[in-house]
mmCIF file of C-alpha atoms and ligand atoms in Angstrom:
data_model
loop_
_atom_site.group_PDB
_atom_site.id
_atom_site.type_symbol
_atom_site.label_atom_id
_atom_site.label_comp_id
_atom_site.label_asym_id
_atom_site.label_seq_id
_atom_site.Cartn_x
_atom_site.Cartn_y
_atom_site.Cartn_z
ATOM 1 C CA MET A 1 -15.530 6.243 -14.880
ATOM 2 C CA ARG A 2 -18.543 5.503 -11.778
ATOM 3 C CA LEU A 3 -17.220 5.426 -8.738
ATOM 4 C CA ARG A 4 -18.696 2.064 -6.736
ATOM 5 C CA ALA A 5 -18.881 1.291 -3.416
ATOM 6 C CA GLY A 6 -15.733 -1.428 -3.633
ATOM 7 C CA VAL A 7 -12.533 -2.325 -2.958
ATOM 8 C CA ALA A 8 -9.293 -3.697 -4.428
ATOM 9 C CA ILE A 9 -6.940 -6.056 -2.379
ATOM 10 C CA ASP A 10 -3.524 -6.939 -3.767
ATOM 11 C CA LEU A 11 -3.108 -9.981 -1.753
ATOM 12 C CA GLY A 12 0.778 -10.551 -2.223
ATOM 13 C CA THR A 13 3.374 -13.389 -0.384
ATOM 14 C CA VAL A 14 5.393 -10.169 1.202
ATOM 15 C CA ASN A 15 3.086 -7.397 1.165
ATOM 16 C CA THR A 16 -1.035 -6.780 1.389
ATOM 17 C CA LEU A 17 -2.192 -3.503 -0.301
ATOM 18 C CA VAL A 18 -5.959 -2.154 0.348
ATOM 19 C CA TYR A 19 -7.707 0.628 -1.567
ATOM 20 C CA VAL A 20 -10.873 1.929 -0.858
ATOM 21 C CA SER A 21 -12.856 3.545 -3.487
ATOM 22 C CA GLY A 22 -13.184 7.414 -3.118
ATOM 23 C CA ARG A 23 -10.649 6.922 -0.160
ATOM 24 C CA GLY A 24 -7.464 5.997 -1.833
ATOM 25 C CA LEU A 25 -4.842 3.293 -0.852
ATOM 26 C CA VAL A 26 -5.593 2.704 2.957
ATOM 27 C CA ILE A 27 -3.907 -0.700 3.571
ATOM 28 C CA GLU A 28 0.475 -0.758 2.675
ATOM 29 C CA GLU A 29 1.803 -3.901 5.322
ATOM 30 C CA PRO A 30 3.536 -6.560 5.013
ATOM 31 C CA SER A 31 1.639 -10.002 4.897
ATOM 32 C CA ALA A 32 1.637 -11.514 8.862
ATOM 33 C CA ILE A 33 -0.104 -11.860 11.332
ATOM 34 C CA ALA A 34 1.222 -12.922 14.938
ATOM 35 C CA ILE A 35 -1.022 -14.761 16.796
ATOM 36 C CA ASN A 36 -0.645 -15.566 20.997
ATOM 37 C CA ARG A 37 0.024 -19.545 20.835
ATOM 38 C CA SER A 38 -1.630 -19.178 24.406
ATOM 39 C CA ASN A 39 -4.898 -17.935 23.878
ATOM 40 C CA GLY A 40 -5.232 -18.141 19.947
ATOM 41 C CA GLN A 41 -5.825 -14.934 19.713
ATOM 42 C CA ILE A 42 -3.885 -12.093 17.320
ATOM 43 C CA SER A 43 -1.691 -10.395 18.936
ATOM 44 C CA ALA A 44 -0.270 -8.209 16.132
ATOM 45 C CA ILE A 45 -0.546 -7.855 12.508
ATOM 46 C CA GLY A 46 0.893 -6.283 9.477
ATOM 47 C CA ARG A 47 4.038 -4.259 10.039
ATOM 48 C CA SER A 48 3.832 -4.957 13.961
ATOM 49 C CA ALA A 49 3.581 -8.563 13.502
ATOM 50 C CA ASP A 50 6.189 -9.222 10.488
ATOM 51 C CA ALA A 51 8.531 -7.228 12.634
ATOM 52 C CA LEU A 52 8.384 -10.015 15.283
ATOM 53 C CA THR A 53 9.996 -12.507 12.586
ATOM 54 C CA ASP A 54 13.278 -14.665 13.426
ATOM 55 C CA LYS A 55 13.348 -12.782 17.388
ATOM 56 C CA GLU A 56 11.438 -15.693 18.374
ATOM 57 C CA PRO A 57 9.638 -14.461 21.328
ATOM 58 C CA GLN A 58 8.205 -17.597 23.242
ATOM 59 C CA ASN A 59 4.758 -17.163 23.642
ATOM 60 C CA ILE A 60 4.270 -15.275 19.716
ATOM 61 C CA GLU A 61 3.609 -17.261 16.568
ATOM 62 C CA VAL A 62 4.110 -14.820 13.804
ATOM 63 C CA VAL A 63 2.715 -16.107 10.201
ATOM 64 C CA HIS A 64 3.325 -15.230 6.862
ATOM 65 C CA PRO A 65 -0.160 -16.586 5.498
ATOM 66 C CA LEU A 66 0.979 -16.904 1.535
ATOM 67 C CA ARG A 67 3.569 -19.069 0.004
ATOM 68 C CA ASP A 68 4.884 -18.522 -3.338
ATOM 69 C CA GLY A 69 2.004 -15.598 -4.350
ATOM 70 C CA VAL A 70 -0.921 -18.702 -2.799
ATOM 71 C CA ILE A 71 -2.740 -18.944 0.437
ATOM 72 C CA ALA A 72 -0.797 -21.600 2.588
ATOM 73 C CA ASP A 73 -3.060 -20.929 5.783
ATOM 74 C CA LEU A 74 -6.532 -20.328 4.622
ATOM 75 C CA ASP A 75 -7.475 -19.340 8.472
ATOM 76 C CA ALA A 76 -5.282 -17.234 9.406
ATOM 77 C CA THR A 77 -5.293 -15.602 5.385
ATOM 78 C CA VAL A 78 -8.846 -14.894 6.305
ATOM 79 C CA ALA A 79 -7.797 -13.079 9.738
ATOM 80 C CA MET A 80 -5.307 -10.851 8.028
ATOM 81 C CA LEU A 81 -7.825 -9.778 5.766
ATOM 82 C CA GLN A 82 -10.233 -8.930 8.362
ATOM 83 C CA ALA A 83 -8.290 -7.069 10.181
ATOM 84 C CA PHE A 84 -6.989 -5.399 7.460
ATOM 85 C CA LEU A 85 -10.539 -4.166 6.041
ATOM 86 C CA ARG A 86 -11.391 -3.307 10.120
ATOM 87 C CA MET A 87 -8.155 -1.633 9.740
ATOM 88 C CA ALA A 88 -9.337 0.552 6.572
ATOM 89 C CA ARG A 89 -12.989 0.903 7.729
ATOM 90 C CA LEU A 90 -15.328 -0.320 5.487
ATOM 91 C CA ARG A 91 -18.299 1.650 5.230
ATOM 92 C CA ARG A 92 -21.885 -1.399 4.979
ATOM 93 C CA GLY A 93 -23.360 -0.008 2.011
ATOM 94 C CA LEU A 94 -27.130 -0.355 0.886
ATOM 95 C CA ARG A 95 -25.091 -2.190 -1.908
ATOM 96 C CA ARG A 96 -22.658 -5.568 -1.629
ATOM 97 C CA THR A 97 -19.439 -3.945 -1.908
ATOM 98 C CA THR A 98 -17.735 -4.945 -4.889
ATOM 99 C CA ALA A 99 -14.187 -6.854 -4.242
ATOM 100 C CA VAL A 100 -11.324 -6.865 -6.766
ATOM 101 C CA ILE A 101 -8.668 -9.267 -5.638
ATOM 102 C CA CYS A 102 -5.788 -10.393 -7.820
ATOM 103 C CA LEU A 103 -4.238 -13.767 -7.873
ATOM 104 C CA PRO A 104 -1.352 -15.192 -10.011
ATOM 105 C CA SER A 105 -2.301 -16.333 -13.072
ATOM 106 C CA GLU A 106 -1.475 -19.502 -13.070
ATOM 107 C CA ALA A 107 -3.025 -19.775 -10.031
ATOM 108 C CA THR A 108 -5.434 -23.320 -10.068
ATOM 109 C CA TRP A 109 -8.748 -24.112 -9.083
ATOM 110 C CA VAL A 110 -7.946 -24.774 -5.792
ATOM 111 C CA GLU A 111 -6.397 -21.813 -4.939
ATOM 112 C CA ARG A 112 -8.576 -19.137 -6.803
ATOM 113 C CA ARG A 113 -10.932 -21.444 -4.513
ATOM 114 C CA SER A 114 -9.290 -19.920 -1.602
ATOM 115 C CA VAL A 115 -8.887 -17.286 -2.002
ATOM 116 C CA ALA A 116 -12.755 -16.815 -3.187
ATOM 117 C CA ALA A 117 -13.147 -18.558 0.216
ATOM 118 C CA ALA A 118 -11.225 -16.048 1.961
ATOM 119 C CA ALA A 119 -12.891 -13.028 0.749
ATOM 120 C CA GLU A 120 -16.449 -14.561 1.459
ATOM 121 C CA ALA A 121 -15.983 -15.091 4.750
ATOM 122 C CA LEU A 122 -14.850 -11.120 5.180
ATOM 123 C CA LYS A 123 -17.648 -8.724 6.698
ATOM 124 C CA PRO A 124 -18.844 -6.474 5.398
ATOM 125 C CA ARG A 125 -20.111 -9.031 2.731
ATOM 126 C CA CYS A 126 -18.919 -8.530 -0.546
ATOM 127 C CA SER A 127 -19.033 -9.576 -4.221
ATOM 128 C CA ILE A 128 -16.455 -10.952 -5.147
ATOM 129 C CA ARG A 129 -13.929 -10.566 -8.513
ATOM 130 C CA LEU A 130 -10.782 -12.108 -9.363
ATOM 131 C CA VAL A 131 -8.124 -10.428 -11.388
ATOM 132 C CA ASP A 132 -4.973 -12.064 -12.894
ATOM 133 C CA GLU A 133 -2.346 -9.968 -11.399
ATOM 134 C CA PRO A 134 -0.596 -9.652 -15.192
ATOM 135 C CA VAL A 135 -3.556 -7.535 -16.253
ATOM 136 C CA ALA A 136 -3.772 -5.203 -13.016
ATOM 137 C CA ALA A 137 0.062 -5.192 -13.194
ATOM 138 C CA ALA A 138 -0.334 -4.199 -17.051
ATOM 139 C CA ALA A 139 -3.290 -1.538 -15.621
ATOM 140 C CA GLY A 140 -1.121 0.089 -13.318
ATOM 141 C CA ALA A 141 2.051 0.036 -15.897
ATOM 142 C CA GLY A 142 0.161 2.644 -18.117
ATOM 143 C CA PHE A 143 -1.230 0.056 -20.445
ATOM 144 C CA ASP A 144 -3.918 1.175 -22.087
ATOM 145 C CA LEU A 145 -6.293 -2.027 -21.614
ATOM 146 C CA ALA A 146 -9.625 -0.887 -23.150
ATOM 147 C CA ALA A 147 -8.134 0.012 -26.387
ATOM 148 C CA GLY A 148 -6.906 -3.682 -26.993
ATOM 149 C CA SER A 149 -3.285 -3.013 -27.517
ATOM 150 C CA GLY A 150 -0.442 -5.349 -26.782
ATOM 151 C CA ALA A 151 1.235 -5.389 -23.912
ATOM 152 C CA PHE A 152 4.488 -7.129 -22.208
ATOM 153 C CA VAL A 153 4.608 -6.844 -18.026
ATOM 154 C CA VAL A 154 6.838 -8.872 -16.120
ATOM 155 C CA ASP A 155 6.165 -8.413 -12.391
ATOM 156 C CA VAL A 156 8.575 -9.907 -9.737
ATOM 157 C CA GLY A 157 7.194 -10.154 -6.806
ATOM 158 C CA GLY A 158 8.949 -11.870 -2.532
ATOM 159 C CA GLY A 159 6.603 -15.172 -3.992
ATOM 160 C CA THR A 160 6.033 -15.446 -7.684
ATOM 161 C CA THR A 161 7.419 -13.725 -10.533
ATOM 162 C CA GLU A 162 4.502 -13.442 -13.660
ATOM 163 C CA VAL A 163 5.849 -12.848 -16.949
ATOM 164 C CA ALA A 164 2.671 -11.559 -19.364
ATOM 165 C CA VAL A 165 2.098 -11.180 -22.335
ATOM 166 C CA LEU A 166 -1.460 -8.560 -23.090
ATOM 167 C CA ALA A 167 -3.760 -7.937 -25.210
ATOM 168 C CA GLY A 168 -6.790 -5.733 -24.096
ATOM 169 C CA GLY A 169 -7.510 -6.654 -20.597
ATOM 170 C CA HIS A 170 -6.833 -10.142 -21.650
ATOM 171 C CA VAL A 171 -3.755 -12.650 -21.187
ATOM 172 C CA VAL A 172 -2.279 -13.947 -24.282
ATOM 173 C CA ARG A 173 0.312 -15.755 -23.029
ATOM 174 C CA ALA A 174 1.320 -16.132 -19.515
ATOM 175 C CA ARG A 175 3.960 -17.945 -16.768
ATOM 176 C CA SER A 176 3.911 -18.125 -13.527
ATOM 177 C CA LEU A 177 7.127 -18.877 -11.755
ATOM 178 C CA ARG A 178 7.027 -19.651 -8.271
ATOM 179 C CA LEU A 179 9.821 -17.680 -7.469
ATOM 180 C CA GLY A 180 11.395 -13.682 -6.527
ATOM 181 C CA GLY A 181 12.639 -11.688 -3.686
ATOM 182 C CA ASN A 182 12.297 -14.365 -1.659
ATOM 183 C CA VAL A 183 14.273 -16.876 -2.682
ATOM 184 C CA MET A 184 16.444 -14.346 -3.960
ATOM 185 C CA ASP A 185 17.361 -14.024 0.106
ATOM 186 C CA GLU A 186 17.278 -17.290 0.803
ATOM 187 C CA ALA A 187 19.991 -17.546 -1.585
ATOM 188 C CA ILE A 188 21.619 -15.122 0.028
ATOM 189 C CA MET A 189 21.469 -15.831 3.013
ATOM 190 C CA ASN A 190 23.136 -19.630 2.639
ATOM 191 C CA ALA A 191 25.791 -18.324 0.779
ATOM 192 C CA VAL A 192 26.665 -15.487 3.155
ATOM 193 C CA ARG A 193 26.466 -18.685 5.922
ATOM 194 C CA THR A 194 28.837 -21.664 3.982
ATOM 195 C CA GLN A 195 31.316 -18.521 2.410
ATOM 196 C CA LEU A 196 31.873 -15.893 5.410
ATOM 197 C CA GLY A 197 30.780 -18.335 8.617
ATOM 198 C CA LEU A 198 27.657 -15.737 9.330
ATOM 199 C CA LEU A 199 24.133 -16.050 10.213
ATOM 200 C CA LEU A 200 21.830 -12.355 8.502
ATOM 201 C CA GLY A 201 18.753 -11.900 9.638
ATOM 202 C CA ARG A 202 15.808 -11.285 6.871
ATOM 203 C CA ASN A 203 16.315 -7.121 6.985
ATOM 204 C CA ALA A 204 20.604 -7.535 6.665
ATOM 205 C CA VAL A 205 19.518 -9.889 3.800
ATOM 206 C CA ARG A 206 17.397 -7.489 2.140
ATOM 207 C CA THR A 207 19.449 -4.464 2.229
ATOM 208 C CA LEU A 208 22.475 -6.560 0.488
ATOM 209 C CA LYS A 209 20.336 -7.558 -1.859
ATOM 210 C CA MET A 210 18.867 -3.949 -2.389
ATOM 211 C CA MET A 211 22.441 -2.423 -2.572
ATOM 212 C CA LEU A 212 24.131 -5.176 -4.468
ATOM 213 C CA GLY A 213 21.850 -6.474 -6.527
ATOM 214 C CA LEU A 214 23.435 -8.176 -9.951
ATOM 215 C CA GLY A 215 26.781 -6.502 -8.677
ATOM 216 C CA ASP A 216 26.977 -4.150 -12.157
ATOM 217 C CA GLY A 217 27.194 -0.963 -10.716
ATOM 218 C CA ASP A 218 30.370 1.135 -8.276
ATOM 219 C CA VAL A 219 29.862 -0.785 -4.901
ATOM 220 C CA THR A 220 32.187 -3.985 -4.826
ATOM 221 C CA GLU A 221 31.402 -4.692 -1.371
ATOM 222 C CA ALA A 222 28.842 -3.686 1.547
ATOM 223 C CA GLU A 223 29.092 -4.350 5.197
ATOM 224 C CA THR A 224 26.667 -5.726 7.173
ATOM 225 C CA VAL A 225 26.530 -7.300 10.677
ATOM 226 C CA GLY A 226 25.504 -10.976 12.186
ATOM 227 C CA VAL A 227 25.942 -13.949 13.914
ATOM 228 C CA ASP A 228 29.670 -15.387 14.169
ATOM 229 C CA ILE A 229 28.545 -19.079 13.729
ATOM 230 C CA ALA A 230 31.980 -20.726 15.120
ATOM 231 C CA LEU A 231 32.002 -17.339 18.452
ATOM 232 C CA ARG A 232 28.356 -17.305 18.301
ATOM 233 C CA THR A 233 28.598 -13.931 18.973
ATOM 234 C CA PRO A 234 27.570 -10.523 16.835
ATOM 235 C CA ARG A 235 30.173 -10.047 13.855
ATOM 236 C CA VAL A 236 30.586 -7.155 11.359
ATOM 237 C CA ASP A 237 31.772 -8.170 8.074
ATOM 238 C CA HIS A 238 31.515 -6.779 4.196
ATOM 239 C CA VAL A 239 29.913 -8.843 1.649
ATOM 240 C CA PRO A 240 31.456 -8.936 -2.183
ATOM 241 C CA ALA A 241 28.800 -7.985 -4.233
ATOM 242 C CA LYS A 242 30.315 -10.714 -6.509
ATOM 243 C CA LEU A 243 28.418 -13.315 -3.696
ATOM 244 C CA VAL A 244 25.173 -11.822 -4.082
ATOM 245 C CA ALA A 245 25.565 -11.741 -7.288
ATOM 246 C CA ALA A 246 26.364 -15.200 -7.812
ATOM 247 C CA ALA A 247 23.107 -16.076 -5.048
ATOM 248 C CA VAL A 248 20.733 -14.166 -7.009
ATOM 249 C CA GLU A 249 21.869 -15.174 -10.360
ATOM 250 C CA PRO A 250 19.653 -18.265 -10.830
ATOM 251 C CA THR A 251 16.802 -16.809 -9.480
ATOM 252 C CA VAL A 252 17.422 -13.907 -12.395
ATOM 253 C CA LYS A 253 18.723 -16.679 -15.247
ATOM 254 C CA ALA A 254 14.834 -18.209 -14.545
ATOM 255 C CA ILE A 255 13.370 -14.853 -14.836
ATOM 256 C CA ALA A 256 14.834 -14.011 -18.341
ATOM 257 C CA LEU A 257 14.843 -17.259 -19.592
ATOM 258 C CA THR A 258 10.840 -17.434 -19.224
ATOM 259 C CA VAL A 259 10.816 -13.488 -21.064
ATOM 260 C CA GLN A 260 13.323 -14.656 -23.647
ATOM 261 C CA GLU A 261 10.531 -18.226 -24.105
ATOM 262 C CA LEU A 262 7.188 -15.959 -24.323
ATOM 263 C CA LEU A 263 9.154 -12.897 -26.583
ATOM 264 C CA ALA A 264 9.388 -16.305 -28.983
ATOM 265 C CA ASP A 265 5.672 -17.291 -29.051
ATOM 266 C CA ILE A 266 4.255 -13.580 -29.708
ATOM 267 C CA PRO A 267 1.840 -13.834 -32.088
ATOM 268 C CA PRO A 268 2.861 -12.030 -34.994
ATOM 269 C CA ASN A 269 -0.546 -9.312 -34.660
ATOM 270 C CA LEU A 270 0.552 -8.490 -31.771
ATOM 271 C CA ALA A 271 4.578 -8.327 -32.417
ATOM 272 C CA GLU A 272 4.763 -4.571 -33.055
ATOM 273 C CA GLU A 273 2.688 -3.161 -30.368
ATOM 274 C CA VAL A 274 4.875 -4.970 -27.463
ATOM 275 C CA PHE A 275 7.879 -4.025 -29.016
ATOM 276 C CA ARG A 276 6.623 -0.434 -29.104
ATOM 277 C CA GLY A 277 4.798 -0.273 -25.967
ATOM 278 C CA GLY A 278 8.373 -2.113 -24.499
ATOM 279 C CA ILE A 279 8.717 -4.664 -21.183
ATOM 280 C CA ARG A 280 7.608 -3.011 -17.926
ATOM 281 C CA LEU A 281 8.780 -4.239 -15.195
ATOM 282 C CA ALA A 282 6.536 -3.576 -12.111
ATOM 283 C CA GLY A 283 6.863 -5.380 -8.366
ATOM 284 C CA GLY A 284 9.087 -4.569 -5.585
ATOM 285 C CA GLY A 285 11.677 -7.077 -7.498
ATOM 286 C CA ALA A 286 11.795 -4.777 -10.482
ATOM 287 C CA MET A 287 13.757 -2.453 -8.500
ATOM 288 C CA LEU A 288 16.639 -5.219 -8.432
ATOM 289 C CA PRO A 289 20.155 -3.445 -8.898
ATOM 290 C CA GLY A 290 20.810 -4.388 -12.636
ATOM 291 C CA LEU A 291 17.599 -7.063 -13.361
ATOM 292 C CA SER A 292 16.270 -4.119 -15.837
ATOM 293 C CA ALA A 293 19.931 -3.971 -18.060
ATOM 294 C CA ARG A 294 19.775 -7.413 -18.170
ATOM 295 C CA ILE A 295 16.433 -8.438 -19.437
ATOM 296 C CA GLU A 296 17.417 -5.680 -21.965
ATOM 297 C CA ALA A 297 19.989 -7.983 -22.700
ATOM 298 C CA VAL A 298 18.562 -10.550 -23.340
ATOM 299 C CA ALA A 299 15.277 -9.581 -24.564
ATOM 300 C CA ARG A 300 16.796 -6.914 -26.866
ATOM 301 C CA MET A 301 14.129 -4.331 -26.739
ATOM 302 C CA PRO A 302 13.186 -1.372 -24.265
ATOM 303 C CA VAL A 303 12.598 -2.214 -20.645
ATOM 304 C CA VAL A 304 11.602 0.365 -18.188
ATOM 305 C CA VAL A 305 10.914 -0.344 -14.484
ATOM 306 C CA VAL A 306 7.263 1.381 -13.663
ATOM 307 C CA ASP A 307 7.354 3.942 -11.645
ATOM 308 C CA ASP A 308 6.512 3.316 -7.704
ATOM 309 C CA PRO A 309 6.290 -0.978 -8.754
ATOM 310 C CA LEU A 310 5.845 -1.657 -5.431
ATOM 311 C CA ARG A 311 2.145 -0.143 -5.782
ATOM 312 C CA CYS A 312 2.071 -0.923 -9.718
ATOM 313 C CA VAL A 313 -0.428 -3.805 -8.941
ATOM 314 C CA ILE A 314 -2.948 -2.492 -6.841
ATOM 315 C CA ARG A 315 -3.138 1.428 -9.208
ATOM 316 C CA GLY A 316 -4.261 -0.756 -12.059
ATOM 317 C CA ALA A 317 -6.013 -3.207 -9.973
ATOM 318 C CA ALA A 318 -8.103 0.285 -8.520
ATOM 319 C CA ARG A 319 -8.173 1.410 -12.156
ATOM 320 C CA ILE A 320 -9.762 -2.040 -13.497
ATOM 321 C CA LEU A 321 -12.497 -1.836 -9.996
ATOM 322 C CA GLU A 322 -13.673 1.945 -11.139
ATOM 323 C CA HIS A 323 -14.352 0.998 -14.830
ATOM 324 C CA ASP A 324 -17.271 -1.041 -15.721
ATOM 325 C CA ASP A 325 -16.026 -1.888 -18.497
ATOM 326 C CA LEU A 326 -12.728 -2.919 -17.477
ATOM 327 C CA LEU A 327 -14.491 -4.836 -14.679
ATOM 328 C CA ALA A 328 -16.152 -6.598 -17.074
ATOM 329 C CA ARG A 329 -12.478 -7.553 -18.943
ATOM 330 C CA ALA A 330 -10.699 -8.200 -16.949
ATOM 331 C CA THR A 331 -12.258 -10.176 -14.162
ATOM 332 C CA THR A 332 -11.777 -14.342 -14.045
ATOM 333 C CA GLY A 333 -14.427 -15.050 -11.485
HETATM 334 N N1 ATP B 401 14.661 -2.338 -4.174
HETATM 335 C C1 ATP B 401 14.254 -3.290 -3.872
HETATM 336 N N2 ATP B 401 15.574 -4.613 -4.654
HETATM 337 C C2 ATP B 401 15.399 -5.546 -4.941
HETATM 338 N N3 ATP B 401 14.265 -5.991 -4.609
HETATM 339 C C3 ATP B 401 13.242 -5.541 -3.596
HETATM 340 C C4 ATP B 401 13.404 -3.610 -3.305
HETATM 341 N N4 ATP B 401 12.319 -3.430 -3.028
HETATM 342 C C5 ATP B 401 11.512 -4.533 -2.324
HETATM 343 N N5 ATP B 401 11.745 -5.956 -2.665
HETATM 344 C C6 ATP B 401 11.789 -7.498 -2.501
HETATM 345 O O1 ATP B 401 10.470 -7.032 -3.353
HETATM 346 C C7 ATP B 401 9.481 -7.714 -2.434
HETATM 347 C C8 ATP B 401 8.521 -7.199 -2.532
HETATM 348 O O2 ATP B 401 7.966 -7.421 -3.778
HETATM 349 P P1 ATP B 401 5.940 -7.133 -3.705
HETATM 350 O O3 ATP B 401 5.534 -6.259 -2.496
HETATM 351 O O4 ATP B 401 5.795 -6.352 -4.890
HETATM 352 O O5 ATP B 401 5.624 -8.784 -3.292
HETATM 353 P P2 ATP B 401 4.220 -9.249 -3.215
HETATM 354 O O6 ATP B 401 3.214 -8.586 -4.325
HETATM 355 O O7 ATP B 401 3.721 -9.184 -2.140
HETATM 356 O O8 ATP B 401 4.811 -10.589 -3.377
HETATM 357 P P3 ATP B 401 3.785 -12.030 -4.569
HETATM 358 O O9 ATP B 401 3.344 -10.672 -6.038
HETATM 359 O O10 ATP B 401 5.132 -13.040 -5.556
HETATM 360 O O11 ATP B 401 2.923 -12.242 -4.124
HETATM 361 C C9 ATP B 401 10.298 -8.820 -1.612
HETATM 362 O O12 ATP B 401 10.432 -9.800 -1.881
HETATM 363 C C10 ATP B 401 11.260 -7.423 -1.095
HETATM 364 O O13 ATP B 401 12.511 -7.916 -0.883
HETATM 365 MG MG1 MG B 402 2.915 -9.310 -5.738
#
């Protein structure tokens, strides 16, 4: 291992994480930027920008520049990354900084170009290395990429779910579904609105999702506070676990089906290694109550949620950044 002047970036739909060589994880913030409408200046970034979402301050526009795992607003992405790197206080070195950036495996050429363009606009100037997210997730999940062995990872993020089979640092089969935690949140929000006549804010919805999930636990309902649609006043209500489970079911079904499809397509030479290594679940969505049991039921093989799933991709990206052999093998551009 050799420490290089480098930075690894997990540019997620919901969260952005930045790791700097020799210093560790320095940024872990929501992917959000707040812009003052009257003068175009950045008024907040990350957590403080995200906190303004849905609160509708008159002169502030809150932008989440990524959608479904890819850049939806290039200018806002550049501004956000630039601000995060300023917060990270990257030092200018004699040599160009290597920047490892993670992307969904099925990102199109145009999407890859837009990420590279965003990164090329950063200061200090970086030499950009793009890594497929499942490769970083596998490295972060503890698979030994250098040994060339098989790995099966599922990364359930806010905007995308990556399901992939790898051998060494290479993707053998991968599917990138443009759905994840955000789609679950919308479905819960809509179900509570139509069935209970209650409008919920984003944090209330996320709390319900994290507490109830697929409803396989002992909790049968959870208390929440929203705005009554008819009276337009705040109201406390109890949301049945079944309502939340039904709302997230289509997303969970799509993920489980994709896992089944990829398992059915594993090259026979990788089958034993994949079976013995088990399926590893990463990303924030991996913590959805009941998800790992559901995937285990369809896959009929061991499924584990990795330690600290929200940081799995950045952990792997950092390993890739700091190992020359992995860097050479894992980068796509
Ligand atoms: N305990 C939990 N149960 C269920 N979902 C959770 C939990 N904790 C976080 N999440 C969800 O995980 C998602 C964020 O995960 P993550 O940070 O891995 O996504 P991301 O990397 O930003 O997105 P993407 O990889 O899709 O671009 C959010 O939708 C969040 O609500
Ligand atoms: Mg992610």
